[in-house]
mmCIF file with all atom_site columns, C-alpha atoms in Angstrom:
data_model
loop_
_atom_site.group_PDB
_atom_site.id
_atom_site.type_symbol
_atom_site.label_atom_id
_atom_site.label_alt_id
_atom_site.label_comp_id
_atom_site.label_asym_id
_atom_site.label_entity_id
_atom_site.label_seq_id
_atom_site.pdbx_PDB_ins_code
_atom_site.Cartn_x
_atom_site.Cartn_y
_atom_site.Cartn_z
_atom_site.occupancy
_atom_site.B_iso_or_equiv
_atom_site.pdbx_formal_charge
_atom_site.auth_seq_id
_atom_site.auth_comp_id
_atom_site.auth_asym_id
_atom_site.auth_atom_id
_atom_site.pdbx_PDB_model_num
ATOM 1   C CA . UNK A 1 1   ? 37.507  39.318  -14.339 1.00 36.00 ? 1   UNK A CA 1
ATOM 2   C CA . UNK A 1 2   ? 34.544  39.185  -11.538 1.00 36.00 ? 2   UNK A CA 1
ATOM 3   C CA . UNK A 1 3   ? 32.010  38.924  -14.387 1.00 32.00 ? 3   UNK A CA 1
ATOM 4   C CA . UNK A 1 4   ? 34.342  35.633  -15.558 1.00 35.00 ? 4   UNK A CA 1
ATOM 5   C CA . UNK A 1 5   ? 34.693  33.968  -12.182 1.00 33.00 ? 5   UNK A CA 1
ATOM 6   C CA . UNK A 1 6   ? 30.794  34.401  -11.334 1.00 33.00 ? 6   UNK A CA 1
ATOM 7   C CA . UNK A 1 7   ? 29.637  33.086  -14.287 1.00 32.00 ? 7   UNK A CA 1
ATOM 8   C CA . UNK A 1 8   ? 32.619  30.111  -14.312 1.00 33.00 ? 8   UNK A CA 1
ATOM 9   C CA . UNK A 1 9   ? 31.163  29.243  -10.977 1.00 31.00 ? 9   UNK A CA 1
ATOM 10  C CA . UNK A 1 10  ? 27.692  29.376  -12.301 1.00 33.00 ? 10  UNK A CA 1
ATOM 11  C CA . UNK A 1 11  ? 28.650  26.690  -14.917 1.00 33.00 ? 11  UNK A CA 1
ATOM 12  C CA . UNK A 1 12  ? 30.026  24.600  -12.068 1.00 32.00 ? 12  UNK A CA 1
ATOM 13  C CA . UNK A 1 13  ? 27.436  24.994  -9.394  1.00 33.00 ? 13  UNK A CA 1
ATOM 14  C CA . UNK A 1 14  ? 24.678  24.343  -12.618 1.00 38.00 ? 14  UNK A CA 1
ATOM 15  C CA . UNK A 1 15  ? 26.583  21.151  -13.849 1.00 36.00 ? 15  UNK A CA 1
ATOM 16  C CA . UNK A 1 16  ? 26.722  19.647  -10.250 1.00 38.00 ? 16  UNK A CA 1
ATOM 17  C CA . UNK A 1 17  ? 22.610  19.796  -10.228 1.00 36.00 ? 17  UNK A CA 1
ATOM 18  C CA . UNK A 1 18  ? 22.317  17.919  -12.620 1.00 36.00 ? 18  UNK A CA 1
ATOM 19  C CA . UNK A 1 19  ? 24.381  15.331  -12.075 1.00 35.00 ? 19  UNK A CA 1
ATOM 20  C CA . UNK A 1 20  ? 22.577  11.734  -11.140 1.00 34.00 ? 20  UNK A CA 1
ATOM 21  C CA . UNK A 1 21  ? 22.884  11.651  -7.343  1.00 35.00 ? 21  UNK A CA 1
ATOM 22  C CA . UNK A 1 22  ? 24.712  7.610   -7.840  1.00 35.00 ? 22  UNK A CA 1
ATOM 23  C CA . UNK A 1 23  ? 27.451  8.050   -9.328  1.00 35.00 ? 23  UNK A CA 1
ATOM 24  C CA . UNK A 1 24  ? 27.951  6.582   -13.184 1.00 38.00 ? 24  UNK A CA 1
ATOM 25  C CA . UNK A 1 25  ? 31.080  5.485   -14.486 1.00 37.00 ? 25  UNK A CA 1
ATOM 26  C CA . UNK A 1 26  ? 32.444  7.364   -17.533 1.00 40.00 ? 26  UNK A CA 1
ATOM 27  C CA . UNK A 1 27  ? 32.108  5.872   -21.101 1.00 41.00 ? 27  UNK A CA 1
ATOM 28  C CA . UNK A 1 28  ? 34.893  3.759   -21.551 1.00 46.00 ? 28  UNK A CA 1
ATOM 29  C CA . UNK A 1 29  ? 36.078  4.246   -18.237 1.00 41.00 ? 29  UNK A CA 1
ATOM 30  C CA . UNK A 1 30  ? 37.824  0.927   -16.608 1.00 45.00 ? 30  UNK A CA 1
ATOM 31  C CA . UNK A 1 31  ? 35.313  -0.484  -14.629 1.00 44.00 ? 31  UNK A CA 1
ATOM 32  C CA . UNK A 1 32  ? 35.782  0.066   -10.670 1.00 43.00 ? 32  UNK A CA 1
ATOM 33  C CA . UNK A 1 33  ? 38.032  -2.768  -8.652  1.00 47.00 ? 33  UNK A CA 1
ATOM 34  C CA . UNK A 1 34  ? 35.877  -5.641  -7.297  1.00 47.00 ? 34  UNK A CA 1
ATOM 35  C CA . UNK A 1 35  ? 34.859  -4.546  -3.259  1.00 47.00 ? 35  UNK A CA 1
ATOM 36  C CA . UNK A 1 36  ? 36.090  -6.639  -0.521  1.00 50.00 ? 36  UNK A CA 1
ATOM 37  C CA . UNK A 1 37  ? 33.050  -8.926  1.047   1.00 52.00 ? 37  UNK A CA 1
ATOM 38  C CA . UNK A 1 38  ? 31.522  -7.048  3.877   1.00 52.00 ? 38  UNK A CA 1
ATOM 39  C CA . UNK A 1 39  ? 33.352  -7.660  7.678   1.00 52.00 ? 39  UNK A CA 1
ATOM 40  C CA . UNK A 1 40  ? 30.976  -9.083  9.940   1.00 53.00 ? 40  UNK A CA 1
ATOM 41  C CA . UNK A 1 41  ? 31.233  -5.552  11.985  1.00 61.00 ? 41  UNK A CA 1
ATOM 42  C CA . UNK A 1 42  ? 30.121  -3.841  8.860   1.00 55.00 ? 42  UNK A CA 1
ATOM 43  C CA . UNK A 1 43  ? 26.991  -1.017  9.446   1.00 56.00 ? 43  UNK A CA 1
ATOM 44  C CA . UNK A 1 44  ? 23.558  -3.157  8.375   1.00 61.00 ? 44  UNK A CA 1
ATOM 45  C CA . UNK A 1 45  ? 21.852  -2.120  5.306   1.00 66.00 ? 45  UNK A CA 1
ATOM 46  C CA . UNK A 1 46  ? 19.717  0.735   5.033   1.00 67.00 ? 46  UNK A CA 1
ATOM 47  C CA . UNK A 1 47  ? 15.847  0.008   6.214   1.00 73.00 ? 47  UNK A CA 1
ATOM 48  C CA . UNK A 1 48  ? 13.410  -0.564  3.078   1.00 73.00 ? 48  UNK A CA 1
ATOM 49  C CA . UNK A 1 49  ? 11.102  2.176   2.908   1.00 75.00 ? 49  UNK A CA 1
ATOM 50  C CA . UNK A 1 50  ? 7.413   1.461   4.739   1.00 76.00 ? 50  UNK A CA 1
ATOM 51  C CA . UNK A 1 51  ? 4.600   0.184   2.342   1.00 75.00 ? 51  UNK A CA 1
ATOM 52  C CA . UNK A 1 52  ? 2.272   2.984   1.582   1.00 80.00 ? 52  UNK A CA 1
ATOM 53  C CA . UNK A 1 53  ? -0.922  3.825   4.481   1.00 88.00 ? 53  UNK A CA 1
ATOM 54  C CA . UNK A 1 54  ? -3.999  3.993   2.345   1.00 89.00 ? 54  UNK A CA 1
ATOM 55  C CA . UNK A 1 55  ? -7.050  5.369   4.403   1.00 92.00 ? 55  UNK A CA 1
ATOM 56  C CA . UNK A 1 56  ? -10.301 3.751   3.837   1.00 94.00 ? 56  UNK A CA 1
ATOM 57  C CA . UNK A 1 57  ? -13.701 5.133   5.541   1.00 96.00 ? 57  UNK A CA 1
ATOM 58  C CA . UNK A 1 58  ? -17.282 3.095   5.041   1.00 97.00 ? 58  UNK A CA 1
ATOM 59  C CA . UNK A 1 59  ? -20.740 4.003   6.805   1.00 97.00 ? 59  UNK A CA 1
ATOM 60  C CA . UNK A 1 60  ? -22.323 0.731   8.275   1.00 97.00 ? 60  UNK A CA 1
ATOM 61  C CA . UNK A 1 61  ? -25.734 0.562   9.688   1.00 97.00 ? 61  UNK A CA 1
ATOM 62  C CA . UNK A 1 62  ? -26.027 0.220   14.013  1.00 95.00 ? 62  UNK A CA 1
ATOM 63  C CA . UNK A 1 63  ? -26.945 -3.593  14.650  1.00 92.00 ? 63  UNK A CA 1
ATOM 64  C CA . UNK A 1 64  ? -25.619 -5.076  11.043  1.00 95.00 ? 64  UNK A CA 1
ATOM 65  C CA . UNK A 1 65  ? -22.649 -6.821  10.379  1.00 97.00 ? 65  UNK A CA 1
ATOM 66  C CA . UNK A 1 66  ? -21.717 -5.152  7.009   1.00 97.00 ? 66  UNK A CA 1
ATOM 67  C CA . UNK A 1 67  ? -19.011 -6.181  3.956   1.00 97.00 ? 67  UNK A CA 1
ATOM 68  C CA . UNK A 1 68  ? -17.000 -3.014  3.611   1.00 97.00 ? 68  UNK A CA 1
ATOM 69  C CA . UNK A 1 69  ? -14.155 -4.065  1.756   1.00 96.00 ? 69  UNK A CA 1
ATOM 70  C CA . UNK A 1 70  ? -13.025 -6.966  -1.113  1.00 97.00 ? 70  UNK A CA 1
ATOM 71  C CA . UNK A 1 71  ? -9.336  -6.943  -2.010  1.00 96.00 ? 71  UNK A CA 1
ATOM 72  C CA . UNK A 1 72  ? -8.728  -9.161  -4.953  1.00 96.00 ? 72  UNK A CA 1
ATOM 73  C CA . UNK A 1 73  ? -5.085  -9.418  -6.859  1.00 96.00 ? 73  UNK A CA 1
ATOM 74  C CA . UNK A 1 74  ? -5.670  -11.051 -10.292 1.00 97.00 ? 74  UNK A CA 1
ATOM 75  C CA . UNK A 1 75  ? -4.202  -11.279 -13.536 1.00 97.00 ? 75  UNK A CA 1
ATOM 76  C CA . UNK A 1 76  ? -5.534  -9.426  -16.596 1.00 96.00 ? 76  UNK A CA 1
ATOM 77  C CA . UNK A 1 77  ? -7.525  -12.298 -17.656 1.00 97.00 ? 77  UNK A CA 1
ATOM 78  C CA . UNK A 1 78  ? -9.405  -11.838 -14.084 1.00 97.00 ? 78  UNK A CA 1
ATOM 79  C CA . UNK A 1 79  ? -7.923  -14.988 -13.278 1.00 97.00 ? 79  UNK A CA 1
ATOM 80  C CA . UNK A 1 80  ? -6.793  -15.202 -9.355  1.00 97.00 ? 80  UNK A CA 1
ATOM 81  C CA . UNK A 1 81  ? -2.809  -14.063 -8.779  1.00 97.00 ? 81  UNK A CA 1
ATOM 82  C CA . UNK A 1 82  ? -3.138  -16.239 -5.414  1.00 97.00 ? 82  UNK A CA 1
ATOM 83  C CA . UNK A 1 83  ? -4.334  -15.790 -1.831  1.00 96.00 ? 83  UNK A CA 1
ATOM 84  C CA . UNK A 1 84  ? -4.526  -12.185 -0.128  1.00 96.00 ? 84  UNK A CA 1
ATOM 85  C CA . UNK A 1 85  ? -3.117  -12.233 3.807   1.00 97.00 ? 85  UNK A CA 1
ATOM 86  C CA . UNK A 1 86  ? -4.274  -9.824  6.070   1.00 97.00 ? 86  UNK A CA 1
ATOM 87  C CA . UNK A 1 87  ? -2.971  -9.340  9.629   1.00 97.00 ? 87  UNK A CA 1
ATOM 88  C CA . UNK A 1 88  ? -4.839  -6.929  12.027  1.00 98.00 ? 88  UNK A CA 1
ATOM 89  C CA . UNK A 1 89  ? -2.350  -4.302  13.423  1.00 97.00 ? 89  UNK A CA 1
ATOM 90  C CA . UNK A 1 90  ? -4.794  -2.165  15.853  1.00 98.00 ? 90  UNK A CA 1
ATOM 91  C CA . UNK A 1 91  ? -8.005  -3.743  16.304  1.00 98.00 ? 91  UNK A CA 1
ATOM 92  C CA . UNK A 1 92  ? -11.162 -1.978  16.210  1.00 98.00 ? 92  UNK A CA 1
ATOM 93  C CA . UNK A 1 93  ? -12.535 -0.352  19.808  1.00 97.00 ? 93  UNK A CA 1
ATOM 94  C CA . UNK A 1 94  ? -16.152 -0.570  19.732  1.00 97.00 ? 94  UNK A CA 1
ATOM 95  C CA . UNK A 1 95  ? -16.903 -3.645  17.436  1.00 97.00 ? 95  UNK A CA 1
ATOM 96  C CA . UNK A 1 96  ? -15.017 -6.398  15.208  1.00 97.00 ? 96  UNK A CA 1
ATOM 97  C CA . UNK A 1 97  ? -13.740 -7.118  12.365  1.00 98.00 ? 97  UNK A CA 1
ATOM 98  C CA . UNK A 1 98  ? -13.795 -10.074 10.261  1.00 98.00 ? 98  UNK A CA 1
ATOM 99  C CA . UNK A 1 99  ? -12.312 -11.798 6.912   1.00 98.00 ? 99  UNK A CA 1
ATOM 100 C CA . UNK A 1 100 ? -13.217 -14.880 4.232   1.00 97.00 ? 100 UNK A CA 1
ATOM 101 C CA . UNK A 1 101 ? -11.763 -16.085 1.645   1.00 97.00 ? 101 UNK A CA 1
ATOM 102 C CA . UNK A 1 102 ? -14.982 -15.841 -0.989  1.00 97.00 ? 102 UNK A CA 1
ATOM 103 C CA . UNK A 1 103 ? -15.826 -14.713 -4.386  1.00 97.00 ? 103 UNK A CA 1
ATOM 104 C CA . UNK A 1 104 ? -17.265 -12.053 -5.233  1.00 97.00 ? 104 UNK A CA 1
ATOM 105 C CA . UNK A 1 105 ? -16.872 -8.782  -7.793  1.00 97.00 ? 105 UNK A CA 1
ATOM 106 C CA . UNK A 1 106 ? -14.432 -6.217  -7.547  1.00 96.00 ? 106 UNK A CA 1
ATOM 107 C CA . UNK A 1 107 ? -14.437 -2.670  -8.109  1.00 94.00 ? 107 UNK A CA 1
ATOM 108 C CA . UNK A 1 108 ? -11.814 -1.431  -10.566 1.00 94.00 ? 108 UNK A CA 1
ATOM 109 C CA . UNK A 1 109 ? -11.911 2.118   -11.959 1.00 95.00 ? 109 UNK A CA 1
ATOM 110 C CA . UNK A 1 110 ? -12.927 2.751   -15.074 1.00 95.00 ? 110 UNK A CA 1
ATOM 111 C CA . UNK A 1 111 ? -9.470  3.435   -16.861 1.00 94.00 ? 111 UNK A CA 1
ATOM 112 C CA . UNK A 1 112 ? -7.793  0.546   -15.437 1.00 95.00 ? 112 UNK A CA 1
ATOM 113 C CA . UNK A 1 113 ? -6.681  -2.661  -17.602 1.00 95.00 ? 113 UNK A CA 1
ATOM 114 C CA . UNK A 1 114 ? -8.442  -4.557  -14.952 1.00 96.00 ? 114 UNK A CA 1
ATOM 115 C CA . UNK A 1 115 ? -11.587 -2.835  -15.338 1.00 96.00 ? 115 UNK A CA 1
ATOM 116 C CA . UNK A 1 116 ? -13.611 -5.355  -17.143 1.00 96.00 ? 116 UNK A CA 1
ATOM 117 C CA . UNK A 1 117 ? -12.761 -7.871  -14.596 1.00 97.00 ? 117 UNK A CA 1
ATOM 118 C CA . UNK A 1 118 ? -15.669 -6.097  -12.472 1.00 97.00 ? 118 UNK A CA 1
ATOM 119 C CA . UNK A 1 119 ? -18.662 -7.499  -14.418 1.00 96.00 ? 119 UNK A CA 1
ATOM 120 C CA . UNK A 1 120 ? -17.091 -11.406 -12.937 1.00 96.00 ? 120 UNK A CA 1
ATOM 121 C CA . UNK A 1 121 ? -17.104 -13.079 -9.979  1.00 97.00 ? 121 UNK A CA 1
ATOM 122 C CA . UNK A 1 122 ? -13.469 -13.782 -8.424  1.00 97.00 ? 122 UNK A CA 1
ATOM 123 C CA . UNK A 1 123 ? -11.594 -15.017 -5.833  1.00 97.00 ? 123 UNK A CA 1
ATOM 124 C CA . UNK A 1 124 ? -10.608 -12.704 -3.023  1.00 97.00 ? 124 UNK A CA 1
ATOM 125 C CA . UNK A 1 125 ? -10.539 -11.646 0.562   1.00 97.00 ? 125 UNK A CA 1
ATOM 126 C CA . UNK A 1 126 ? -13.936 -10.143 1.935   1.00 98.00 ? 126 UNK A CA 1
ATOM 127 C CA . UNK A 1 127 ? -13.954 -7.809  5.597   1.00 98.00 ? 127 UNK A CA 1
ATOM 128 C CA . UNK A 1 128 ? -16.946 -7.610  7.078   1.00 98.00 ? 128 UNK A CA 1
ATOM 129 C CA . UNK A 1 129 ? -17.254 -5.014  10.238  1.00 98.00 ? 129 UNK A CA 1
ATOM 130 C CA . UNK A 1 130 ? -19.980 -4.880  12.947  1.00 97.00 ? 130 UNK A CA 1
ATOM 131 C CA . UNK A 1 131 ? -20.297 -2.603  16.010  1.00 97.00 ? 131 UNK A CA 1
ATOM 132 C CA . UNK A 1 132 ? -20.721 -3.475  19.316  1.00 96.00 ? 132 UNK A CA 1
ATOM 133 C CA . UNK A 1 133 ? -23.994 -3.647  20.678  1.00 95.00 ? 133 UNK A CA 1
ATOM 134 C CA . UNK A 1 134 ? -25.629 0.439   20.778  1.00 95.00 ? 134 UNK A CA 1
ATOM 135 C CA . UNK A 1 135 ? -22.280 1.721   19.688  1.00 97.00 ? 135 UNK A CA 1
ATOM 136 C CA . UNK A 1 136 ? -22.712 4.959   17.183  1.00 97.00 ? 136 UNK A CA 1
ATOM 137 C CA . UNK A 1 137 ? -20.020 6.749   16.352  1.00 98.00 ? 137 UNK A CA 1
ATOM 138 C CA . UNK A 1 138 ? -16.244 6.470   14.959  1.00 98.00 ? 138 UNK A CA 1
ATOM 139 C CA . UNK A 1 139 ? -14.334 3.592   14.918  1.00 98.00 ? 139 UNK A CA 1
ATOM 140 C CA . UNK A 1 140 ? -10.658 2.858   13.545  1.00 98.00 ? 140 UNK A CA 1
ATOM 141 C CA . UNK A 1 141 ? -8.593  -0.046  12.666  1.00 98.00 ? 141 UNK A CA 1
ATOM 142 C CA . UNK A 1 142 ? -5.313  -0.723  11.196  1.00 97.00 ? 142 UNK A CA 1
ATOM 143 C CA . UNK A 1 143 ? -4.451  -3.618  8.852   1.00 97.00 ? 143 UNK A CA 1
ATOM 144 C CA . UNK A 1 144 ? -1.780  -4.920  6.758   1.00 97.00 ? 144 UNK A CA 1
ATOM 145 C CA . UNK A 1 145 ? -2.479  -6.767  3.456   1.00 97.00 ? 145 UNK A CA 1
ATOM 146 C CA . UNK A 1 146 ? 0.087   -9.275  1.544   1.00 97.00 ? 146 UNK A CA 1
ATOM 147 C CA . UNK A 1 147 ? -0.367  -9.571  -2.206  1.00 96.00 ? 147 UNK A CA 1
ATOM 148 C CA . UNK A 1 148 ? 0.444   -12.990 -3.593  1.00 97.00 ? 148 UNK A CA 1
ATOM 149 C CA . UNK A 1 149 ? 3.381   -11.316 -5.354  1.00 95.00 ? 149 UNK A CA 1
ATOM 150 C CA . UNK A 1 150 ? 5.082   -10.113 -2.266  1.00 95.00 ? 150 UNK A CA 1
ATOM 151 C CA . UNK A 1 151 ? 3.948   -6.217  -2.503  1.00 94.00 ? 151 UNK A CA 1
ATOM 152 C CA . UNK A 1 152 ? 1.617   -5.170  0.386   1.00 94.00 ? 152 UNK A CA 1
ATOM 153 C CA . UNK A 1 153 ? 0.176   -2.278  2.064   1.00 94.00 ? 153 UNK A CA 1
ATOM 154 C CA . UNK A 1 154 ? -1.228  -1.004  5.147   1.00 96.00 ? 154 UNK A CA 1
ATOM 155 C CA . UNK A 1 155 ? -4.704  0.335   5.847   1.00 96.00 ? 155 UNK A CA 1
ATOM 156 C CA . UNK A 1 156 ? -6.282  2.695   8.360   1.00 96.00 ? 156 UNK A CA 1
ATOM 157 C CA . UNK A 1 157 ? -10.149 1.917   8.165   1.00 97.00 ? 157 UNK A CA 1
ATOM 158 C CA . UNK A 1 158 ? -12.537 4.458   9.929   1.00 98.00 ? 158 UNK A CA 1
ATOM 159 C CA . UNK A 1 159 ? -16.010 3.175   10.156  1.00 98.00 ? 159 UNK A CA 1
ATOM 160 C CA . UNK A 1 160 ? -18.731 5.694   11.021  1.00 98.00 ? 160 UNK A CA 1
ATOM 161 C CA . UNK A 1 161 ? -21.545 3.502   12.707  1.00 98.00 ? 161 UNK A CA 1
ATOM 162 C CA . UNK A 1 162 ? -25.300 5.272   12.262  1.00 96.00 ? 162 UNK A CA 1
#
């Protein structure tokens, strides 16, 4: 009999695993009753989760303002998806940072369907960086980057200036 219930309850507790965590209604199942609209004191929405933080670290020489970065969101013809926004978060400490719209060629890996779009010139957003005056050392900045189809991402740039 304890040999039956354990492995009953190992059937159950297995089943309930794998069941999706939304729940799905039953094939052939009447569909569920329409919900009343939301009352004005209803709890908001859940937040969307953050865009991803993707680090980014370039050397640049002391005394040179120096490109360090072209973003670029095109089609897989190479032609231009639209205009790239960037908005500084956290600005660097010990020099500045700059952006222009210009063309230029960008740097896709090799297995990527956008690969051969690297041997062209294309539209896109350059950032140039340069150091303060006899600054060496680390500096950090923070930016945020709009895609022309709405996605976007956040970057922490470390520069090491030699």
């Amino acid at each position: 009999m304890r040999l039956a219930i354990v492995v009953l309850l190992a059937a159950l507790v297995g089943s309930a695993s794998h069941r999706p965590a939304r729940a799905e209604p039953e094939p052939g199942a009447a569909p569920p009753a329409a919900a009343s609209p939301p009352s004005p004191q209803a709890a908001p929405q859940a937040a969307q989760p953050a865009p991803p933080v993707l680090p980014l670290m370039r050397v640049v020489p002391t005394g040179e303002a120096r490109s360090i970065g072209f973003f670029a969101a095109l089609f897989p013809d190479c032609s231009s998806q639209g205009p790239i926004v960037v908005r500084v978060l956290a600005p660097p400490k010990h020099g500045k940072v700059s952006f222009a719209q210009t063309d230029s060629f960008p740097r896709y890996a090799a297995g990527s369907p956008l690969a051969a779009c690297n041997a062209k010139r294309v539209p896109g957003l350059k950032m140039v960086y340069e150091a303060e005056e006899g600054f060496e050392g680390l500096d950090t900045y923070r930016i945020f980057l709009i895609n022309p189809d709405g996605t976007g991402f956040e970057s922490e740039v470390r520069v090491s200036v030699r």
